[in-house]
Amino acid sequence: MDSFAEPRKPIDNSISLPDVRAQVQQLEADLREKNIPLSGRIIQVCHYLPVICAFTRRSRPEDIPSPPATPPAKPADIPPSPVESQHADSGLPPPSGAAPDKPQPQWSLAVRYGHSAMTSGIDSLAATHEQILVGWTGDIQASPTAVPPVATPAASGLPDVPTSKVPTSSLTEEDKKELEAMLEEYKSRDEPQDGKKIHYVPVWLDDKDAHGHYDGYCKQTLWPLFHYLLWQDVATEYASADTHWAPYAAVNAAFARRVAEVYRPGDLIWIQDYHLLLVPSLLRQALPDAAVGLFVHTPFPSSEVFRCLPRRKEILDGMLGANLICFQTYSYSRHFTSSCVRVCGYEVTSRGGIDVQGHVAAIRYCPVGVDADRVAKDTLRPGIQPKLDALRALYEGKKIIVGRDKLDVVKGVVQKLRAFEKLLQDYPQWIGNVVLIQVTSPALTDSPKLERQVSELVAHINGEYGSLDFIPVHHYHQTIKKDEFYALLSVADLGVITPLRDGMNTTSMEFVISQERTKKSPLILSEFMGISSNMTEALQINPWNMSEVAAAMHRGLTMSEEEKLRRHRQLYKTVTTHTSHTWAAMLAKMLLERLGSQNMARQTPFIPKGELEKHYLKAKKRLFLFDYDGTLAPIVKVPSAAVPSKETLEALEALTADPKNVVYIISGRDGEFLEQHLGHIKNLGMSAEHGGFIREPGQSTWSNFTESLDMSWMSEVLEIFKYYTERTTGSHIEVKKSSITWHYRSADPEWGLFQCHQCQDLLENNLARKRPIEVLVGKKNLEVRPLAVNKGEIVKRILYFHPDAEFVFCAGDDKTDEDMFRALLLFPQGATKARLEPPLSVTLLAGSKDEADKFQPVELAIEPDAVFTTAVGHSSKRTLASWHVTTPEEVVEHMLHLVRVAREEGQQGKSSSNL
């Protein structure tokens, strides 16, 4: 998939929650039939638990100060009563009701508000799945009656005032276990009554790390960046985007450890939002077989903005540990894909996923909604109607425009006010006939400058266009109650929501649901909101264009009843179909689909050192077959810079020094490069140009397999490659003796990939049908070679001439190396012996047909367990290899390990013979 042909699918309004749940059940049944384990549990990883935890330390006897000693009683003149003396001498036990009371709980829980759409979606999944919700406790609040363990001395010298928060470090393990036990019993009011259990699992964080993570890196670096603001634009002092990286990484690691503790095989894991972008890759390392999804609720910026982030590669690599990455809109998913291609140089698969060393992360989008049923019930609250009537009476005869936003720089409140002023200026007939009621709730971080700017603008508009009996703008900077909020949405003649950048905005959807029972009033939405692509019947505007917004306000206020009704019906259908419940079920469905794909169904295990060592020592003759680029040397931007490391040379020299070993490098490089860097290793065999040439160990001459082949096609391919080179800046052609390659590693990555697909299509559908050639798509290149020549043929040739080999180690990293792995699939199902026919790479060099006919099939000495085909890359990489290692360094490490083991074995043999 590329930027030049975007296959964006329209939103499907016919989808329903029962349909999605039925699809989820069917997918689970299909996966179980394939013996893919499913536990029926979903682990939801959120920054916060949806509860506020308050703590009060239980008083202990030793904590209570002793009262002063009671003075001795003076002897009384009056004798004691008979009853008193009887009780004093009786020694009776205390009454049975006087048993010690059960200790009062130290913790109390309350509902945490915010992220209502996400929380209600997670709660709704309890209807079908058991869930584990992993999240931070938040700051531990001190209960009003509590004296917290740490008190801060007042600077004024007044008595100590209890702090409002309890430091996490002051809590004992028993305190934490008590909260965990209480959370295990907790049930939120929105959980389905007959649903499955939601387990709440706290993540315990150091207070300094927790605030450095959230108040620091999340709010000062990532949040501004994702909303197209660079950190210096929002900070009041010198801003560094890297200051809080350490706590961000530490908190993500703590979350990953906690998830790994509660994980069971077959669990689905969903990680929510930008606070936890490193968790997917950390889980991939800890739980290689886990199905991990990541949903990003915020916008994702274009690559030109994202690349400003100093830790851009760490963030992208962290996200790409997931099997599925989901965004609010298609455009956000495209921005992410573009960042992966442009910043990290990763390749996009044919289905739009991102390939990282063979692990493919699928990219999807799925908009979040609100809990439409819950909102509809809230609009029926008895306290709403009186407030609605009061508002109608207060603004009788006037049109009411309503806005409700956080007072945040990206919410576009200033732009909205200026557009309203433009409305009164361009359409003076509205002066005295329309009011704007703007409610701004306080943001997470106060911005005095923005508050002052809004207040001054409100005062200016009211001074310019108001009068003694008319105030155009009513601004309320406060958090309003639910009844007032829904009354305000219901009474509006026009809703105006104009953020400069936003992901999901719940107010727009709540406005549509509130209007169902009243006026069916229109809605103005900023085109820079994630939700705007779904709500197409809203009047969409550019909030920076004041005239356009003013004209949209005028149009909305003068819209006919028929048009209002038509637009409202479509919006209402969208809002009530794409709910938070549907969103949550869709996420489960998409991750299950990913789990069933071929890429995840087969995980290649890591190569077992013990087995490798055992077969290596037992074998009398061993074959080592290595690719070069990506296997013995890492992939680099400039091909000539891919020189072998000191460790690689040491390993190759040590292996070739053992007479039992036959070692070959089978590369796509030309012979000149291989001789320059590896030619000094005496007993090393080499094959160049993907099997076009071979130089046997100990020899200095190359054999050419293409001499007897028709190579006239090369001139035609060269002309086609020249055409694309002229049109792709940064690309170049590499002409070898047996193949020709077009490289675009230095070109613009997206344009280069697009041109590669175009060129590949032209070659495959025209030239390849008429000529004996094949077209190979490599890493940032396109290669054309003869059909008869490939790495697999070379492997067969080496095996044919060394049939007594009892051990084979073959390593490669890309598509051309799959030919080697295919050639080593020697044993049919259940077979223990292998027979090899004379391969083409043997008969081509025979000289004549009579000479070729002399070659007979050979019996191989190798056993199935002694063939170690090894792919370099991730365990989920689609490959014919039986094993995997992650990096080229690990290939070299395994080679050196075998050399050391053989040396130690030899020394032990000598010492025992001397004895």
Short mmCIF file of N, CA and C in Angstrom, two decimals, residues 225-343:
data_model
loop_
_atom_site.label_atom_id
_atom_site.label_comp_id
_atom_site.label_asym_id
_atom_site.label_seq_id
_atom_site.Cartn_x
_atom_site.Cartn_y
_atom_site.Cartn_z
N LEU A 225 3.26 17.29 20.78
CA LEU A 225 3.72 16.83 19.47
C LEU A 225 2.58 16.19 18.68
N PHE A 226 1.78 15.34 19.35
CA PHE A 226 0.69 14.66 18.67
C PHE A 226 -0.42 15.62 18.26
N HIS A 227 -0.43 16.81 18.85
CA HIS A 227 -1.42 17.84 18.47
C HIS A 227 -0.76 18.96 17.68
N TYR A 228 0.38 18.64 17.03
CA TYR A 228 1.07 19.55 16.12
C TYR A 228 1.63 20.78 16.83
N LEU A 229 1.96 20.63 18.09
CA LEU A 229 2.65 21.70 18.82
C LEU A 229 4.01 21.15 19.24
N LEU A 230 5.07 21.91 18.99
CA LEU A 230 6.35 21.48 19.51
C LEU A 230 6.49 21.98 20.94
N TRP A 231 7.30 21.27 21.74
CA TRP A 231 7.33 21.52 23.18
C TRP A 231 7.69 22.95 23.52
N GLN A 232 8.55 23.59 22.70
CA GLN A 232 8.91 24.97 23.03
C GLN A 232 7.73 25.92 22.83
N ASP A 233 6.69 25.48 22.09
CA ASP A 233 5.52 26.33 21.87
C ASP A 233 4.61 26.37 23.10
N VAL A 234 4.71 25.36 23.97
CA VAL A 234 3.79 25.29 25.11
C VAL A 234 4.50 25.46 26.44
N ALA A 235 5.82 25.37 26.46
CA ALA A 235 6.55 25.49 27.73
C ALA A 235 6.82 26.96 28.03
N THR A 236 6.87 27.27 29.31
CA THR A 236 7.08 28.66 29.72
C THR A 236 8.56 28.96 29.95
N GLU A 237 9.39 27.92 30.00
CA GLU A 237 10.82 28.12 30.19
C GLU A 237 11.56 27.23 29.20
N TYR A 238 12.89 27.17 29.35
CA TYR A 238 13.68 26.34 28.43
C TYR A 238 13.13 24.93 28.41
N ALA A 239 12.81 24.45 27.24
CA ALA A 239 12.16 23.14 27.13
C ALA A 239 13.07 22.15 26.43
N SER A 240 13.22 21.00 27.03
CA SER A 240 13.95 19.90 26.40
C SER A 240 12.99 18.74 26.24
N ALA A 241 12.95 18.19 25.04
CA ALA A 241 12.02 17.09 24.78
C ALA A 241 12.50 15.78 25.38
N ASP A 242 13.69 15.79 25.96
CA ASP A 242 14.28 14.55 26.47
C ASP A 242 14.36 14.50 27.99
N THR A 243 13.96 15.57 28.65
CA THR A 243 14.15 15.67 30.09
C THR A 243 13.53 14.51 30.85
N HIS A 244 12.31 14.12 30.48
CA HIS A 244 11.58 13.12 31.26
C HIS A 244 11.55 11.75 30.58
N TRP A 245 12.51 11.49 29.71
CA TRP A 245 12.51 10.21 29.02
C TRP A 245 12.72 9.04 29.98
N ALA A 246 13.64 9.21 30.93
CA ALA A 246 13.96 8.10 31.86
C ALA A 246 12.73 7.64 32.65
N PRO A 247 11.95 8.56 33.27
CA PRO A 247 10.74 8.07 33.95
C PRO A 247 9.70 7.48 33.00
N TYR A 248 9.61 8.00 31.77
CA TYR A 248 8.68 7.43 30.79
C TYR A 248 9.04 5.97 30.52
N ALA A 249 10.33 5.72 30.28
CA ALA A 249 10.78 4.36 30.00
C ALA A 249 10.60 3.46 31.23
N ALA A 250 10.88 4.02 32.43
CA ALA A 250 10.77 3.22 33.66
C ALA A 250 9.32 2.80 33.92
N VAL A 251 8.38 3.72 33.71
CA VAL A 251 6.97 3.42 33.96
C VAL A 251 6.47 2.39 32.94
N ASN A 252 6.86 2.54 31.68
CA ASN A 252 6.47 1.55 30.67
C ASN A 252 7.00 0.17 31.02
N ALA A 253 8.22 0.11 31.54
CA ALA A 253 8.81 -1.18 31.94
C ALA A 253 8.03 -1.78 33.11
N ALA A 254 7.59 -0.93 34.06
CA ALA A 254 6.81 -1.41 35.21
C ALA A 254 5.47 -1.99 34.74
N PHE A 255 4.83 -1.33 33.77
CA PHE A 255 3.56 -1.84 33.22
C PHE A 255 3.78 -3.19 32.53
N ALA A 256 4.85 -3.29 31.74
CA ALA A 256 5.12 -4.53 31.02
C ALA A 256 5.36 -5.69 31.99
N ARG A 257 6.08 -5.42 33.09
CA ARG A 257 6.32 -6.47 34.09
C ARG A 257 5.02 -6.92 34.73
N ARG A 258 4.15 -5.96 35.02
CA ARG A 258 2.87 -6.29 35.68
C ARG A 258 1.98 -7.11 34.74
N VAL A 259 1.97 -6.77 33.47
CA VAL A 259 1.17 -7.53 32.50
C VAL A 259 1.71 -8.94 32.38
N ALA A 260 3.04 -9.07 32.32
CA ALA A 260 3.65 -10.40 32.21
C ALA A 260 3.30 -11.28 33.41
N GLU A 261 3.12 -10.65 34.59
CA GLU A 261 2.77 -11.41 35.81
C GLU A 261 1.37 -12.02 35.72
N VAL A 262 0.43 -11.29 35.12
CA VAL A 262 -0.96 -11.76 35.09
C VAL A 262 -1.32 -12.50 33.80
N TYR A 263 -0.39 -12.51 32.83
CA TYR A 263 -0.68 -13.10 31.52
C TYR A 263 -0.79 -14.62 31.60
N ARG A 264 -1.75 -15.16 30.84
CA ARG A 264 -1.85 -16.61 30.63
C ARG A 264 -1.85 -16.86 29.12
N PRO A 265 -1.29 -17.99 28.69
CA PRO A 265 -1.32 -18.29 27.24
C PRO A 265 -2.75 -18.24 26.70
N GLY A 266 -2.92 -17.58 25.57
CA GLY A 266 -4.25 -17.45 24.97
C GLY A 266 -4.96 -16.15 25.31
N ASP A 267 -4.37 -15.32 26.20
CA ASP A 267 -4.95 -14.01 26.51
C ASP A 267 -4.76 -13.06 25.32
N LEU A 268 -5.72 -12.16 25.11
CA LEU A 268 -5.55 -11.04 24.19
C LEU A 268 -5.13 -9.83 25.03
N ILE A 269 -4.17 -9.05 24.54
CA ILE A 269 -3.70 -7.88 25.29
C ILE A 269 -3.97 -6.64 24.45
N TRP A 270 -4.71 -5.67 25.05
CA TRP A 270 -4.91 -4.38 24.39
C TRP A 270 -4.30 -3.28 25.25
N ILE A 271 -3.39 -2.51 24.66
CA ILE A 271 -2.72 -1.40 25.35
C ILE A 271 -3.37 -0.11 24.85
N GLN A 272 -3.78 0.74 25.79
CA GLN A 272 -4.55 1.93 25.44
C GLN A 272 -3.73 3.20 25.57
N ASP A 273 -3.54 3.89 24.46
CA ASP A 273 -3.09 5.27 24.36
C ASP A 273 -1.59 5.52 24.48
N TYR A 274 -1.25 6.80 24.34
CA TYR A 274 0.14 7.22 24.13
C TYR A 274 0.98 7.20 25.39
N HIS A 275 0.37 6.96 26.54
CA HIS A 275 1.15 6.89 27.78
C HIS A 275 2.03 5.64 27.81
N LEU A 276 1.70 4.63 27.02
CA LEU A 276 2.32 3.30 27.15
C LEU A 276 2.85 2.79 25.81
N LEU A 277 3.49 3.67 25.05
CA LEU A 277 3.90 3.30 23.69
C LEU A 277 5.09 2.34 23.65
N LEU A 278 5.83 2.21 24.75
CA LEU A 278 6.97 1.28 24.77
C LEU A 278 6.56 -0.12 25.22
N VAL A 279 5.38 -0.24 25.80
CA VAL A 279 4.96 -1.53 26.38
C VAL A 279 4.87 -2.64 25.32
N PRO A 280 4.36 -2.39 24.09
CA PRO A 280 4.27 -3.50 23.12
C PRO A 280 5.60 -4.21 22.87
N SER A 281 6.68 -3.45 22.65
CA SER A 281 7.96 -4.11 22.36
C SER A 281 8.51 -4.81 23.59
N LEU A 282 8.28 -4.24 24.78
CA LEU A 282 8.74 -4.89 26.02
C LEU A 282 7.99 -6.21 26.23
N LEU A 283 6.70 -6.22 25.91
CA LEU A 283 5.93 -7.47 26.02
C LEU A 283 6.36 -8.47 24.94
N ARG A 284 6.71 -7.97 23.76
CA ARG A 284 7.14 -8.87 22.69
C ARG A 284 8.40 -9.62 23.12
N GLN A 285 9.29 -8.94 23.86
CA GLN A 285 10.50 -9.60 24.36
C GLN A 285 10.17 -10.59 25.46
N ALA A 286 9.26 -10.20 26.36
CA ALA A 286 8.94 -11.06 27.51
C ALA A 286 7.99 -12.20 27.12
N LEU A 287 7.03 -11.91 26.21
CA LEU A 287 6.01 -12.89 25.83
C LEU A 287 5.96 -12.98 24.30
N PRO A 288 6.91 -13.66 23.68
CA PRO A 288 6.99 -13.64 22.20
C PRO A 288 5.73 -14.11 21.50
N ASP A 289 4.96 -15.01 22.13
CA ASP A 289 3.79 -15.57 21.46
C ASP A 289 2.49 -14.83 21.77
N ALA A 290 2.56 -13.78 22.57
CA ALA A 290 1.33 -13.07 22.98
C ALA A 290 0.74 -12.29 21.82
N ALA A 291 -0.59 -12.19 21.81
CA ALA A 291 -1.30 -11.35 20.83
C ALA A 291 -1.50 -9.98 21.44
N VAL A 292 -0.78 -8.99 20.92
CA VAL A 292 -0.74 -7.65 21.52
C VAL A 292 -1.31 -6.63 20.54
N GLY A 293 -2.28 -5.83 21.01
CA GLY A 293 -2.83 -4.73 20.22
C GLY A 293 -2.54 -3.41 20.92
N LEU A 294 -2.38 -2.35 20.13
CA LEU A 294 -2.16 -1.00 20.68
C LEU A 294 -3.17 -0.07 20.03
N PHE A 295 -3.94 0.64 20.86
CA PHE A 295 -4.88 1.64 20.32
C PHE A 295 -4.42 3.02 20.75
N VAL A 296 -4.25 3.92 19.78
CA VAL A 296 -3.80 5.29 20.06
C VAL A 296 -5.02 6.20 19.95
N HIS A 297 -5.42 6.78 21.08
CA HIS A 297 -6.64 7.59 21.12
C HIS A 297 -6.40 9.01 20.60
N THR A 298 -5.16 9.48 20.66
CA THR A 298 -4.85 10.85 20.22
C THR A 298 -4.65 10.88 18.71
N PRO A 299 -4.58 12.08 18.13
CA PRO A 299 -4.15 12.15 16.73
C PRO A 299 -2.71 11.66 16.61
N PHE A 300 -2.31 11.27 15.40
CA PHE A 300 -0.90 10.97 15.15
C PHE A 300 -0.43 11.93 14.07
N PRO A 301 0.65 12.67 14.32
CA PRO A 301 1.03 13.75 13.39
C PRO A 301 1.71 13.22 12.14
N SER A 302 1.86 14.09 11.17
CA SER A 302 2.56 13.72 9.93
C SER A 302 4.02 13.46 10.25
N SER A 303 4.69 12.75 9.36
CA SER A 303 6.09 12.37 9.62
C SER A 303 6.99 13.59 9.74
N GLU A 304 6.65 14.69 9.07
CA GLU A 304 7.49 15.90 9.15
C GLU A 304 7.47 16.51 10.55
N VAL A 305 6.37 16.34 11.26
CA VAL A 305 6.28 16.82 12.65
C VAL A 305 6.86 15.77 13.59
N PHE A 306 6.49 14.51 13.38
CA PHE A 306 6.92 13.46 14.30
C PHE A 306 8.44 13.30 14.32
N ARG A 307 9.08 13.53 13.19
CA ARG A 307 10.53 13.31 13.13
C ARG A 307 11.31 14.32 13.98
N CYS A 308 10.65 15.36 14.48
CA CYS A 308 11.30 16.32 15.37
C CYS A 308 11.59 15.71 16.75
N LEU A 309 10.88 14.63 17.10
CA LEU A 309 11.02 14.02 18.42
C LEU A 309 12.40 13.36 18.55
N PRO A 310 13.20 13.73 19.55
CA PRO A 310 14.53 13.11 19.69
C PRO A 310 14.46 11.59 19.84
N ARG A 311 13.45 11.09 20.55
CA ARG A 311 13.34 9.63 20.77
C ARG A 311 12.38 8.99 19.78
N ARG A 312 12.36 9.50 18.58
CA ARG A 312 11.38 9.04 17.58
C ARG A 312 11.52 7.55 17.28
N LYS A 313 12.76 7.06 17.13
CA LYS A 313 12.95 5.65 16.77
C LYS A 313 12.55 4.75 17.92
N GLU A 314 12.89 5.13 19.15
CA GLU A 314 12.52 4.32 20.31
C GLU A 314 11.00 4.21 20.43
N ILE A 315 10.30 5.33 20.18
CA ILE A 315 8.84 5.32 20.28
C ILE A 315 8.24 4.42 19.18
N LEU A 316 8.71 4.58 17.95
CA LEU A 316 8.16 3.77 16.85
C LEU A 316 8.47 2.29 17.06
N ASP A 317 9.70 1.98 17.45
CA ASP A 317 10.05 0.57 17.69
C ASP A 317 9.23 0.00 18.84
N GLY A 318 8.96 0.83 19.86
CA GLY A 318 8.11 0.38 20.96
C GLY A 318 6.72 0.02 20.49
N MET A 319 6.14 0.86 19.64
CA MET A 319 4.79 0.62 19.12
C MET A 319 4.76 -0.60 18.21
N LEU A 320 5.82 -0.78 17.42
CA LEU A 320 5.83 -1.84 16.42
C LEU A 320 6.03 -3.23 17.02
N GLY A 321 6.19 -3.31 18.33
CA GLY A 321 6.20 -4.62 18.98
C GLY A 321 4.81 -5.25 18.98
N ALA A 322 3.77 -4.45 18.75
CA ALA A 322 2.40 -4.96 18.74
C ALA A 322 2.13 -5.74 17.45
N ASN A 323 1.18 -6.66 17.51
CA ASN A 323 0.74 -7.36 16.30
C ASN A 323 -0.22 -6.50 15.50
N LEU A 324 -0.91 -5.59 16.20
CA LEU A 324 -1.92 -4.75 15.55
C LEU A 324 -1.88 -3.37 16.20
N ILE A 325 -1.75 -2.33 15.38
CA ILE A 325 -1.75 -0.94 15.87
C ILE A 325 -2.96 -0.26 15.25
N CYS A 326 -3.80 0.31 16.10
CA CYS A 326 -5.08 0.86 15.63
C CYS A 326 -5.17 2.35 15.98
N PHE A 327 -5.72 3.13 15.06
CA PHE A 327 -5.86 4.57 15.25
C PHE A 327 -7.33 4.96 15.09
N GLN A 328 -7.62 6.23 15.40
CA GLN A 328 -8.99 6.73 15.28
C GLN A 328 -9.43 6.86 13.83
N THR A 329 -8.51 7.29 12.96
CA THR A 329 -8.90 7.56 11.57
C THR A 329 -7.86 6.99 10.60
N TYR A 330 -8.26 6.91 9.36
CA TYR A 330 -7.37 6.42 8.32
C TYR A 330 -6.16 7.34 8.16
N SER A 331 -6.39 8.66 8.24
CA SER A 331 -5.27 9.59 8.03
C SER A 331 -4.22 9.44 9.12
N TYR A 332 -4.63 9.18 10.37
CA TYR A 332 -3.64 8.97 11.44
C TYR A 332 -2.83 7.71 11.16
N SER A 333 -3.49 6.67 10.66
CA SER A 333 -2.77 5.43 10.35
C SER A 333 -1.77 5.66 9.22
N ARG A 334 -2.13 6.50 8.25
CA ARG A 334 -1.22 6.81 7.14
C ARG A 334 -0.02 7.61 7.66
N HIS A 335 -0.26 8.55 8.58
CA HIS A 335 0.85 9.32 9.14
C HIS A 335 1.83 8.41 9.87
N PHE A 336 1.28 7.44 10.60
CA PHE A 336 2.14 6.52 11.34
C PHE A 336 2.97 5.67 10.37
N THR A 337 2.32 5.14 9.36
CA THR A 337 3.02 4.33 8.36
C THR A 337 4.13 5.13 7.69
N SER A 338 3.81 6.37 7.34
CA SER A 338 4.79 7.24 6.69
C SER A 338 5.98 7.50 7.62
N SER A 339 5.73 7.67 8.93
CA SER A 339 6.81 7.90 9.89
C SER A 339 7.71 6.67 9.98
N CYS A 340 7.10 5.47 9.98
CA CYS A 340 7.89 4.24 10.05
C CYS A 340 8.80 4.11 8.83
N VAL A 341 8.26 4.48 7.66
CA VAL A 341 9.02 4.36 6.41
C VAL A 341 10.11 5.42 6.35
N ARG A 342 9.75 6.66 6.69
CA ARG A 342 10.68 7.77 6.51
C ARG A 342 11.69 7.90 7.64
N VAL A 343 11.27 7.64 8.86
CA VAL A 343 12.16 7.83 10.01
C VAL A 343 13.03 6.59 10.24
#
